[in-house]
């Protein structure tokens, strides 16, 4: 057991735990942030995506010790107030979710993509999200949601 | 294993997974004020049921035993109630699958919610409205204001914010995390194990069940590894593996079992007709075992209090799981409560309650709530799968290009959509159960995908033999106007007539149609053969679908799109590999499911809305046209005909 400190959703947090424990399980079991999901444990589905220092990262294979000192953002903190983030809003409007289990991970990947590439081409969207699985197979709507979010940003949207 | 596949309802029937020893030493209860309406339900189910609660604040709560797994039942039920109550959708909440509060609406499966539960909800809501306002009129589809409009899932805000809790997200005060020791191979028996090896955690051994519970899933896993290292197993030898599977299924086909529901559908003397025919076509088609692989693996949280048990779990069959728990723990069903939070996908794969039983057993020993989540490998290995199929088809054309003989035999996978919608002079259509080496059960549209794949491939061959356009051949021989209508709709939108017969290198078009559970589908596709993998890429699909009056067109589109891409998985690469009682590809890196890059860039969905036809469930049937349309397109592109699911690579040209 050892102590690890990091910033989670803007707040400093400390956990005392086994260093090899996957960050995913620490977030879910110790910090009760269950919006980050387990889907495979082998880096194949990206349901366990968070933003680590602003970049998307999978957490199922990331030992908690490697997250020490870093900034973690989970889906729960994307819209701190009652107004949804434009990417969340776009997923809602396009009906880009069925069971919703993959949705948090998809949204965080999209947020990071649009930050780096505000007007992604279809090929860029597919390439960026290809590592993320949706077993409800709602891929075409997810792509449409990404496009909508990109267009909303360019046309001003809600300014975020 | 020899699970009996029910011919029509195709439910998995097997012994209770666990029967635990009662151990007394281990032992140490909504809605607010308002009006609760109790109705005598359908004629066939006379028991009164509580269905709608009218809150003092004018908010309605609909109670149902149905579950939500992404298929859209929650929203559809809310829409149906809102419509009949004359209330906005925002004033209706649906309370689903809490066995202590809701009516038993049966299993959520077989596209049954739309034809059976929706009418029950509408009747109840209409009765409530009459009760509140004697002058209220009943609503007809022509006056629909809520139904028939596109609505997003009512609780989708909680999903995009991460607030929604799936069964695997449920957390209780003082909760532990559980894991279960799994056998190294199917049918292996535990000879001995040192439970003390685990150290300071809760360990349970009860018959063949061994599990640990600890404050984190990491520590529970570590303890289990130590125990597993001491376990001795008696592993049975088995010669059946994924490479000789189809020979095995054929050899064990139970042709004598063709009675009762499995009675063949027969007309005329098919053998004689085949013997006399000039133009005969005979082929065998196969389908591999596949897994549902929902994004959320099986999960349950169990909590005991004063001898009563509460379980949160992802199952399509909450009342059955409640009864299984009561049986396994030998307690009255009244002491068991099962709650099903909206869960992360099922596709027919979560009709059972394994995780619920396992979590409850550990929780009883721990005297604390226990959360138990299957890993992906467990889900691939120990969940039941879609049955593999061997399908033998013999057919003949007579002088007038009529189908003179049609002899169709499905071995092992089931009888759904086995009946042919094409006119034939003589036919024999049958399902023969076999000896399945893997645990098999339901799946989205179950056997209808394999049956339609074989039939629609073979119909294409007959069209070729008749020297006819596959569209014209089908239109001529179909005995079903609804199929004909969707087929024409798909073909028109796709531009079939202008595109058929035009050769583009490495590309081809194909079509297929079908009927299952009373809804009808047709698809036209264009594929391109990938020069590297020699497998087809789906470039374009136009699918037309008709399921009576459309309740929620947005949800319907999602179901059709999802079915198409899921169906693509079974074409392109899904298939369980197994050897010596072990699944050898129990992970997404080895078992390939569809991804973004597999999705066709052009997907046209034509929804045929029949306001005068009672709504039909739509979560399954749209899957059945994809594989055969693609097989027919591969043939058009290359002259090679895929006869297996998943497709084999197209042989390189000689
Ligand atoms: S759970 Fe982390 S990539 Fe699948
Ligand atoms: S919405 Fe179900 S897995 Fe993506």
mmCIF file of C-alpha atoms in Angstrom, chain A residues 4 19 52 61-70:
data_model
loop_
_atom_site.group_PDB
_atom_site.id
_atom_site.type_symbol
_atom_site.label_atom_id
_atom_site.label_comp_id
_atom_site.label_asym_id
_atom_site.label_seq_id
_atom_site.Cartn_x
_atom_site.Cartn_y
_atom_site.Cartn_z
ATOM 1 C CA UNK A 4 -1.034 8.568 -4.322
ATOM 2 C CA UNK A 19 0.302 0.713 -6.605
ATOM 3 C CA UNK A 52 -5.423 12.485 -18.376
ATOM 4 C CA UNK A 61 -4.436 -1.151 -17.796
ATOM 5 C CA UNK A 62 -3.000 1.963 -16.189
ATOM 6 C CA UNK A 63 -1.566 1.280 -12.720
ATOM 7 C CA UNK A 64 -2.717 3.923 -10.275
ATOM 8 C CA UNK A 65 0.889 4.795 -9.460
ATOM 9 C CA UNK A 66 1.323 6.058 -13.021
ATOM 10 C CA UNK A 67 -1.486 8.540 -12.518
ATOM 11 C CA UNK A 68 0.144 10.153 -9.492
ATOM 12 C CA UNK A 69 0.464 13.922 -9.790
ATOM 13 C CA UNK A 70 -1.692 14.093 -12.882
#
